[in-house]
Amino acid sequence: MTPQKADVVVVGAGPVGLAVAAGLRLHGHSVVVVDRQAEGSNTSRACVIHPRTLEMLDQIGVTKRLVELGLELEDFAVRDGDSRLVPVGFADLPTDYPFITMIPQSVTEQVLLERLEELGGTVLRPYAATGLTQTADGAEVTLDSGDVIKARYVVAADGMNSTIRELAGLRMPGNTLQLSCSLVDVRVDGGLPVDEVALYFAAAGLLVVAPLPDGTFRLVAEVHDAPEHPDLAYAQQLLATRGPRRTSPKVTEVVWGSRFRIHERVADEYRAGRVLLAGDAAHTHSPAGGQGMNLGLRDAMTLADALSVALTTGNESDLDAYAANSRAEAVRVIALAHRLTRLANLPRPLRPVRNAVLGLAGKLQKTQTGFAKQLAGFPER
């Protein structure tokens, strides 16, 4: 039976929605999570959790489990074939988690769902939010079943095409780039580094190569026309034209593949009365740097704390601070991803010059540390 009332309704049960809900349950608030999908995702676009995100997820007690299930990597590198242009290390960063954790989004979702259930929460599926009305002291969410849930606040965590954001009258302007992303999980017969995430700035274009905990590798390439179902020959061509040269890795299996367009958008505002935006409902950008899910999870933890203060004291200043500060961080992250994407897609004749300049800049410790902190999520620390 669908609950008729809760402190907060969270629409969307991806990583962001689950994290918000777990944070609220930890604070002792009632929360209803609804999702239009019949079950959670079993495929994965996001696959990395950065140090600052691990720090914040510690608040709800899931970081240890995520690290156990993931693959810890201390190194990231911008490469041109076999040459390291910009080595980036996380080992010396000022954090309890001086590494990135490679873990499929589906596993992250499962860990967050299990934690939510431990805290007495659940996800209602499959229910789509179709209506929203607001009053001075709350909001009502109408589901496609006809049920209506009354809440003091509503969190839109329902993705880039958020229904709740549209119903709340919030805009998310921006651009759709003339690039698409090809995402392929592969098995290879050696030849790829297992101890780093590599960002290949090749003459043919950008290729990200990231090892995953099960021994597969995630390939992400920015291309002009990505195939809907990338096959083994396509994955092999990506590695041959953009990846390492000396080791000549051979693809033996394509485990999974997908494609998507690159959007650069951020909501004008993160709050409209009793409605708050988080995750892809608030911002979306290029996957360069692996920042998307991380930014959304940091939204979630900050928002859960701010909602708890508002629910407990009636003081909404933390909600306003969340809306302003999280949007500012999104603008910073989108700018970083934009710079990486633009740099990777310079006109082909300029790419050798670009790599020469990067190679010189990458020798500076300041460059390496600054880039590491940007990726880690704490550029000012």
PDB file of N, CA and C in Angstrom, residues 6 11 13 44 62 89 93 165 167 184 197 254 262 288 293 332 346 374 376:
ATOM      1  N   ALA A   6       4.523  11.669   4.262  1.00  0.00           N
ATOM      2  CA  ALA A   6       5.917  11.496   4.657  1.00  0.00           C
ATOM      3  C   ALA A   6       6.547  12.861   4.848  1.00  0.00           C
ATOM      4  N   VAL A  11      11.816  11.455  -5.566  1.00  0.00           N
ATOM      5  CA  VAL A  11      11.435  10.881  -6.855  1.00  0.00           C
ATOM      6  C   VAL A  11      12.708  10.500  -7.599  1.00  0.00           C
ATOM      7  N   ALA A  13      15.203   6.608  -7.847  1.00  0.00           N
ATOM      8  CA  ALA A  13      15.943   5.700  -6.964  1.00  0.00           C
ATOM      9  C   ALA A  13      17.264   5.278  -7.578  1.00  0.00           C
ATOM     10  N   SER A  44      25.690  -0.042 -16.259  1.00  0.00           N
ATOM     11  CA  SER A  44      26.409   0.999 -15.534  1.00  0.00           C
ATOM     12  C   SER A  44      27.074   1.992 -16.461  1.00  0.00           C
ATOM     13  N   VAL A  62      28.407   3.886   4.285  1.00  0.00           N
ATOM     14  CA  VAL A  62      28.531   2.966   3.150  1.00  0.00           C
ATOM     15  C   VAL A  62      29.927   2.946   2.537  1.00  0.00           C
ATOM     16  N   GLY A  89      48.692  11.708  -9.304  1.00  0.00           N
ATOM     17  CA  GLY A  89      48.639  10.758  -8.193  1.00  0.00           C
ATOM     18  C   GLY A  89      47.741  11.262  -7.076  1.00  0.00           C
ATOM     19  N   LEU A  93      47.315  13.116  -1.305  1.00  0.00           N
ATOM     20  CA  LEU A  93      46.278  14.115  -1.077  1.00  0.00           C
ATOM     21  C   LEU A  93      45.850  14.130   0.392  1.00  0.00           C
ATOM     22  N   ARG A 165      11.178  18.435 -11.886  1.00  0.00           N
ATOM     23  CA  ARG A 165      11.752  19.753 -12.205  1.00  0.00           C
ATOM     24  C   ARG A 165      10.828  20.545 -13.128  1.00  0.00           C
ATOM     25  N   LEU A 167       7.551  20.098 -13.542  1.00  0.00           N
ATOM     26  CA  LEU A 167       6.311  20.437 -12.831  1.00  0.00           C
ATOM     27  C   LEU A 167       6.520  21.587 -11.855  1.00  0.00           C
ATOM     28  N   VAL A 184      32.039   1.128 -23.797  1.00  0.00           N
ATOM     29  CA  VAL A 184      32.195  -0.303 -24.038  1.00  0.00           C
ATOM     30  C   VAL A 184      32.971  -0.935 -22.886  1.00  0.00           C
ATOM     31  N   VAL A 197      43.746   4.866 -14.162  1.00  0.00           N
ATOM     32  CA  VAL A 197      42.798   5.299 -15.175  1.00  0.00           C
ATOM     33  C   VAL A 197      43.573   6.157 -16.163  1.00  0.00           C
ATOM     34  N   VAL A 254      33.365  -8.302 -25.810  1.00  0.00           N
ATOM     35  CA  VAL A 254      32.603  -7.104 -25.432  1.00  0.00           C
ATOM     36  C   VAL A 254      31.516  -7.558 -24.464  1.00  0.00           C
ATOM     37  N   ILE A 262      26.309  14.043 -25.407  1.00  0.00           N
ATOM     38  CA  ILE A 262      26.919  14.853 -24.359  1.00  0.00           C
ATOM     39  C   ILE A 262      26.144  16.154 -24.208  1.00  0.00           C
ATOM     40  N   ALA A 288      34.058  13.350 -19.180  1.00  0.00           N
ATOM     41  CA  ALA A 288      35.500  13.548 -19.005  1.00  0.00           C
ATOM     42  C   ALA A 288      35.805  13.890 -17.546  1.00  0.00           C
ATOM     43  N   MET A 293      28.325  11.327 -11.404  1.00  0.00           N
ATOM     44  CA  MET A 293      27.694  10.690 -10.252  1.00  0.00           C
ATOM     45  C   MET A 293      28.275  11.231  -8.949  1.00  0.00           C
ATOM     46  N   ARG A 332      31.471  24.777 -11.541  1.00  0.00           N
ATOM     47  CA  ARG A 332      32.917  24.512 -11.557  1.00  0.00           C
ATOM     48  C   ARG A 332      33.219  23.174 -12.226  1.00  0.00           C
ATOM     49  N   LEU A 346      40.267  19.360 -30.019  1.00  0.00           N
ATOM     50  CA  LEU A 346      40.850  20.411 -30.849  1.00  0.00           C
ATOM     51  C   LEU A 346      40.946  19.923 -32.298  1.00  0.00           C
ATOM     52  N   GLN A 374      41.400  18.764  -8.253  1.00  0.00           N
ATOM     53  CA  GLN A 374      40.180  19.032  -9.027  1.00  0.00           C
ATOM     54  C   GLN A 374      39.388  17.749  -9.203  1.00  0.00           C
ATOM     55  N   ALA A 376      39.620  15.002  -7.435  1.00  0.00           N
ATOM     56  CA  ALA A 376      39.236  14.429  -6.135  1.00  0.00           C
ATOM     57  C   ALA A 376      38.007  15.100  -5.542  1.00  0.00           C
TER      58      ALA A 376
END
